């Protein structure tokens, strides 16, 4: 076997995860049978990789959190201005909206909201540091200390994605709307927030 070439088992596992993500986004209560059928494999194959539905969902959520963390880091890279870094990170996370949506869709089901909060701790820590820098520099103004404001931002992003899931906000508007809303919540004037996000998302 050529080094670096994924084995059939690895390929199957990746396919099952990709199909499971799509199926669970469509129906958060999708069974292992449904996922196996959609992936074109027998149920035994799915259980061979994931001993339970909870194990499969846990793997998906871990992958989603990793993707969110990577996007968050990429979005703020090279931004000296805290407001630009916050806006850039939100816009970057929205580019991987499906991964983010799986967190929202499963938060109230097999994976508890607390479990997701714990997995997002590294992202929240970075966000807190960024908000603290903005508060110290006078870029942000808030009655909340930076750690509490980071929680507010996180919950706002979940709420905006729920609005998309419920058909209250067009997906193509969500990233920009979320970035502007998060900046305004941090005390950035609405006109400045709108202008900054339009520049970054242009």
mmCIF file of C-alpha atoms in Angstrom:
data_model
loop_
_atom_site.group_PDB
_atom_site.id
_atom_site.type_symbol
_atom_site.label_atom_id
_atom_site.label_comp_id
_atom_site.label_asym_id
_atom_site.label_seq_id
_atom_site.Cartn_x
_atom_site.Cartn_y
_atom_site.Cartn_z
ATOM 1 C CA UNK A 1 0.000 0.000 0.000
ATOM 2 C CA UNK A 2 1.331 3.432 -0.867
ATOM 3 C CA UNK A 3 2.204 5.518 2.186
ATOM 4 C CA UNK A 4 -0.353 8.235 2.792
ATOM 5 C CA UNK A 5 -3.142 6.461 0.904
ATOM 6 C CA UNK A 6 -6.183 6.022 3.162
ATOM 7 C CA UNK A 7 -7.260 2.439 3.790
ATOM 8 C CA UNK A 8 -10.706 1.222 2.804
ATOM 9 C CA UNK A 9 -11.691 1.346 6.488
ATOM 10 C CA UNK A 10 -10.558 4.980 6.749
ATOM 11 C CA UNK A 11 -12.431 5.855 3.562
ATOM 12 C CA UNK A 12 -15.572 4.153 4.875
ATOM 13 C CA UNK A 13 -15.274 5.933 8.208
ATOM 14 C CA UNK A 14 -14.903 9.325 6.499
ATOM 15 C CA UNK A 15 -17.864 8.623 4.232
ATOM 16 C CA UNK A 16 -20.034 7.565 7.172
ATOM 17 C CA UNK A 17 -19.149 10.789 9.022
ATOM 18 C CA UNK A 18 -19.865 12.971 5.975
ATOM 19 C CA UNK A 19 -23.192 11.254 5.334
ATOM 20 C CA UNK A 20 -24.102 11.316 9.039
ATOM 21 C CA UNK A 21 -23.475 15.065 9.140
ATOM 22 C CA UNK A 22 -25.808 15.622 6.185
ATOM 23 C CA UNK A 23 -28.467 13.266 7.566
ATOM 24 C CA UNK A 24 -28.401 14.736 11.074
ATOM 25 C CA UNK A 25 -28.614 18.270 9.717
ATOM 26 C CA UNK A 26 -31.699 17.181 7.775
ATOM 27 C CA UNK A 27 -33.128 15.177 10.675
ATOM 28 C CA UNK A 28 -31.399 15.506 14.091
ATOM 29 C CA UNK A 29 -33.174 12.312 15.192
ATOM 30 C CA UNK A 30 -31.855 10.223 12.268
ATOM 31 C CA UNK A 31 -31.177 6.631 13.319
ATOM 32 C CA UNK A 32 -28.070 4.549 12.690
ATOM 33 C CA UNK A 33 -30.149 2.545 10.176
ATOM 34 C CA UNK A 34 -30.975 5.727 8.222
ATOM 35 C CA UNK A 35 -27.339 6.787 8.256
ATOM 36 C CA UNK A 36 -26.165 3.339 7.093
ATOM 37 C CA UNK A 37 -28.678 3.318 4.215
ATOM 38 C CA UNK A 38 -27.712 6.829 3.141
ATOM 39 C CA UNK A 39 -24.017 5.876 3.248
ATOM 40 C CA UNK A 40 -24.654 2.734 1.191
ATOM 41 C CA UNK A 41 -23.266 0.395 3.833
ATOM 42 C CA UNK A 42 -24.796 -2.186 6.147
ATOM 43 C CA UNK A 43 -25.641 -1.279 9.710
ATOM 44 C CA UNK A 44 -22.844 -3.544 10.994
ATOM 45 C CA UNK A 45 -20.262 -1.437 9.133
ATOM 46 C CA UNK A 46 -21.439 1.748 10.873
ATOM 47 C CA UNK A 47 -21.313 0.032 14.269
ATOM 48 C CA UNK A 48 -17.870 -1.323 13.409
ATOM 49 C CA UNK A 49 -16.584 2.256 13.369
ATOM 50 C CA UNK A 50 -18.900 3.763 15.978
ATOM 51 C CA UNK A 51 -20.164 1.499 18.783
ATOM 52 C CA UNK A 52 -23.209 3.705 19.437
ATOM 53 C CA UNK A 53 -25.154 6.624 18.011
ATOM 54 C CA UNK A 54 -23.748 8.742 20.854
ATOM 55 C CA UNK A 55 -20.189 7.824 19.823
ATOM 56 C CA UNK A 56 -20.923 8.819 16.214
ATOM 57 C CA UNK A 57 -22.477 12.116 17.288
ATOM 58 C CA UNK A 58 -19.607 12.788 19.692
ATOM 59 C CA UNK A 59 -17.121 12.327 16.855
ATOM 60 C CA UNK A 60 -19.123 14.694 14.634
ATOM 61 C CA UNK A 61 -19.334 17.317 17.363
ATOM 62 C CA UNK A 62 -15.607 17.063 18.075
ATOM 63 C CA UNK A 63 -14.917 17.544 14.354
ATOM 64 C CA UNK A 64 -17.307 20.496 14.228
ATOM 65 C CA UNK A 65 -15.626 22.156 17.210
ATOM 66 C CA UNK A 66 -12.186 21.649 15.623
ATOM 67 C CA UNK A 67 -13.438 23.200 12.385
ATOM 68 C CA UNK A 68 -14.987 26.160 14.256
ATOM 69 C CA UNK A 69 -11.745 26.701 16.204
ATOM 70 C CA UNK A 70 -9.634 26.589 13.019
ATOM 71 C CA UNK A 71 -11.961 29.015 11.218
ATOM 72 C CA UNK A 72 -12.011 31.325 14.234
ATOM 73 C CA UNK A 73 -8.199 31.413 14.247
ATOM 74 C CA UNK A 74 -7.942 31.921 10.476
ATOM 75 C CA UNK A 75 -10.497 34.730 10.528
ATOM 76 C CA UNK A 76 -8.632 36.831 13.066
ATOM 77 C CA UNK A 77 -5.149 36.147 11.671
ATOM 78 C CA UNK A 78 -3.195 39.296 10.906
ATOM 79 C CA UNK A 79 -5.851 41.669 12.293
ATOM 80 C CA UNK A 80 -4.309 44.237 14.648
ATOM 81 C CA UNK A 81 -7.646 45.921 15.387
ATOM 82 C CA UNK A 82 -9.734 43.881 17.884
ATOM 83 C CA UNK A 83 -12.986 44.849 16.124
ATOM 84 C CA UNK A 84 -11.615 43.617 12.797
ATOM 85 C CA UNK A 85 -10.404 40.396 14.454
ATOM 86 C CA UNK A 86 -13.831 39.729 16.014
ATOM 87 C CA UNK A 87 -15.668 40.444 12.759
ATOM 88 C CA UNK A 88 -13.216 38.361 10.728
ATOM 89 C CA UNK A 89 -13.551 35.387 13.063
ATOM 90 C CA UNK A 90 -17.370 35.449 12.911
ATOM 91 C CA UNK A 91 -17.369 35.690 9.108
ATOM 92 C CA UNK A 92 -14.885 32.808 8.869
ATOM 93 C CA UNK A 93 -16.979 30.592 11.152
ATOM 94 C CA UNK A 94 -20.002 31.267 8.984
ATOM 95 C CA UNK A 95 -18.147 29.970 5.926
ATOM 96 C CA UNK A 96 -18.300 26.525 7.554
ATOM 97 C CA UNK A 97 -21.938 26.993 8.548
ATOM 98 C CA UNK A 98 -22.812 23.290 8.206
ATOM 99 C CA UNK A 99 -20.306 22.358 10.891
ATOM 100 C CA UNK A 100 -21.692 25.104 13.099
ATOM 101 C CA UNK A 101 -25.280 24.086 12.416
ATOM 102 C CA UNK A 102 -24.610 20.542 13.611
ATOM 103 C CA UNK A 103 -23.663 21.975 17.000
ATOM 104 C CA UNK A 104 -26.942 23.890 17.153
ATOM 105 C CA UNK A 105 -29.049 20.994 15.861
ATOM 106 C CA UNK A 106 -27.631 18.535 18.382
ATOM 107 C CA UNK A 107 -27.195 20.872 21.351
ATOM 108 C CA UNK A 108 -30.580 20.083 22.858
ATOM 109 C CA UNK A 109 -30.515 16.381 21.938
ATOM 110 C CA UNK A 110 -27.792 13.769 22.329
ATOM 111 C CA UNK A 111 -25.047 16.252 23.181
ATOM 112 C CA UNK A 112 -25.917 18.616 25.988
ATOM 113 C CA UNK A 113 -25.402 22.355 25.692
ATOM 114 C CA UNK A 114 -22.954 22.028 28.602
ATOM 115 C CA UNK A 115 -20.961 19.458 26.641
ATOM 116 C CA UNK A 116 -20.690 21.817 23.692
ATOM 117 C CA UNK A 117 -19.726 24.736 25.951
ATOM 118 C CA UNK A 118 -16.924 22.622 27.395
ATOM 119 C CA UNK A 119 -15.659 21.693 23.918
ATOM 120 C CA UNK A 120 -15.694 25.376 22.885
ATOM 121 C CA UNK A 121 -13.638 26.491 25.911
ATOM 122 C CA UNK A 122 -10.403 27.112 23.911
ATOM 123 C CA UNK A 123 -12.297 29.259 21.372
ATOM 124 C CA UNK A 124 -14.038 31.164 24.177
ATOM 125 C CA UNK A 125 -10.710 31.747 25.968
ATOM 126 C CA UNK A 126 -9.213 33.291 22.840
ATOM 127 C CA UNK A 127 -12.359 35.356 22.320
ATOM 128 C CA UNK A 128 -12.168 36.596 25.928
ATOM 129 C CA UNK A 129 -8.555 37.712 25.443
ATOM 130 C CA UNK A 130 -9.513 39.515 22.236
ATOM 131 C CA UNK A 131 -12.477 41.243 23.897
ATOM 132 C CA UNK A 132 -10.326 42.240 26.881
ATOM 133 C CA UNK A 133 -7.796 43.832 24.547
ATOM 134 C CA UNK A 134 -10.594 45.718 22.794
ATOM 135 C CA UNK A 135 -12.046 46.896 26.129
ATOM 136 C CA UNK A 136 -8.590 47.998 27.328
ATOM 137 C CA UNK A 137 -7.994 49.901 24.080
ATOM 138 C CA UNK A 138 -11.433 51.537 24.141
ATOM 139 C CA UNK A 139 -12.429 49.813 20.875
ATOM 140 C CA UNK A 140 -15.189 47.966 22.769
ATOM 141 C CA UNK A 141 -17.462 49.362 25.466
ATOM 142 C CA UNK A 142 -19.526 47.046 27.656
ATOM 143 C CA UNK A 143 -21.067 46.868 31.110
ATOM 144 C CA UNK A 144 -19.962 43.218 31.103
ATOM 145 C CA UNK A 145 -16.439 41.987 31.850
ATOM 146 C CA UNK A 146 -14.721 40.263 28.936
ATOM 147 C CA UNK A 147 -15.401 36.650 30.083
ATOM 148 C CA UNK A 148 -19.147 37.335 30.406
ATOM 149 C CA UNK A 149 -19.196 39.207 27.091
ATOM 150 C CA UNK A 150 -17.570 36.176 25.427
ATOM 151 C CA UNK A 151 -20.479 34.030 26.664
ATOM 152 C CA UNK A 152 -22.964 36.560 25.275
ATOM 153 C CA UNK A 153 -21.230 36.511 21.882
ATOM 154 C CA UNK A 154 -21.234 32.707 21.797
ATOM 155 C CA UNK A 155 -24.954 32.536 22.599
ATOM 156 C CA UNK A 156 -25.735 35.228 20.022
ATOM 157 C CA UNK A 157 -24.053 33.133 17.329
ATOM 158 C CA UNK A 158 -26.103 30.091 18.345
ATOM 159 C CA UNK A 159 -29.256 32.222 18.315
ATOM 160 C CA UNK A 160 -28.559 33.609 14.828
ATOM 161 C CA UNK A 161 -27.966 30.085 13.516
ATOM 162 C CA UNK A 162 -31.216 28.907 15.120
ATOM 163 C CA UNK A 163 -32.954 31.782 13.315
ATOM 164 C CA UNK A 164 -31.492 30.467 10.035
ATOM 165 C CA UNK A 165 -32.565 26.910 10.890
ATOM 166 C CA UNK A 166 -36.105 28.152 11.616
ATOM 167 C CA UNK A 167 -36.308 30.087 8.332
ATOM 168 C CA UNK A 168 -36.287 33.538 9.959
ATOM 169 C CA UNK A 169 -33.033 34.676 8.355
ATOM 170 C CA UNK A 170 -31.620 33.920 4.909
ATOM 171 C CA UNK A 171 -28.408 31.823 5.141
ATOM 172 C CA UNK A 172 -26.573 34.147 2.746
ATOM 173 C CA UNK A 173 -27.222 37.104 5.097
ATOM 174 C CA UNK A 174 -26.408 35.282 8.323
ATOM 175 C CA UNK A 175 -22.632 35.696 8.468
ATOM 176 C CA UNK A 176 -22.663 39.418 7.857
ATOM 177 C CA UNK A 177 -25.652 39.954 10.157
ATOM 178 C CA UNK A 178 -24.024 37.938 12.945
ATOM 179 C CA UNK A 179 -20.715 39.810 12.676
ATOM 180 C CA UNK A 180 -22.434 43.215 12.804
ATOM 181 C CA UNK A 181 -24.630 42.133 15.735
ATOM 182 C CA UNK A 182 -21.662 40.813 17.727
ATOM 183 C CA UNK A 183 -19.713 44.054 17.190
ATOM 184 C CA UNK A 184 -22.702 46.190 18.235
ATOM 185 C CA UNK A 185 -23.078 44.046 21.376
ATOM 186 C CA UNK A 186 -19.443 44.881 22.173
ATOM 187 C CA UNK A 187 -20.240 48.595 21.959
ATOM 188 C CA UNK A 188 -19.028 49.325 18.424
ATOM 189 C CA UNK A 189 -21.287 51.973 16.808
ATOM 190 C CA UNK A 190 -23.696 50.410 14.295
ATOM 191 C CA UNK A 191 -22.399 52.468 11.366
ATOM 192 C CA UNK A 192 -18.787 51.506 12.100
ATOM 193 C CA UNK A 193 -19.716 47.830 12.583
ATOM 194 C CA UNK A 194 -21.646 47.718 9.303
ATOM 195 C CA UNK A 195 -18.836 49.459 7.414
ATOM 196 C CA UNK A 196 -16.131 47.169 8.854
ATOM 197 C CA UNK A 197 -18.022 43.962 8.111
ATOM 198 C CA UNK A 198 -18.862 45.127 4.566
ATOM 199 C CA UNK A 199 -15.144 45.795 3.979
ATOM 200 C CA UNK A 200 -14.116 42.360 5.280
ATOM 201 C CA UNK A 201 -16.910 40.501 3.489
ATOM 202 C CA UNK A 202 -16.692 42.435 0.242
#
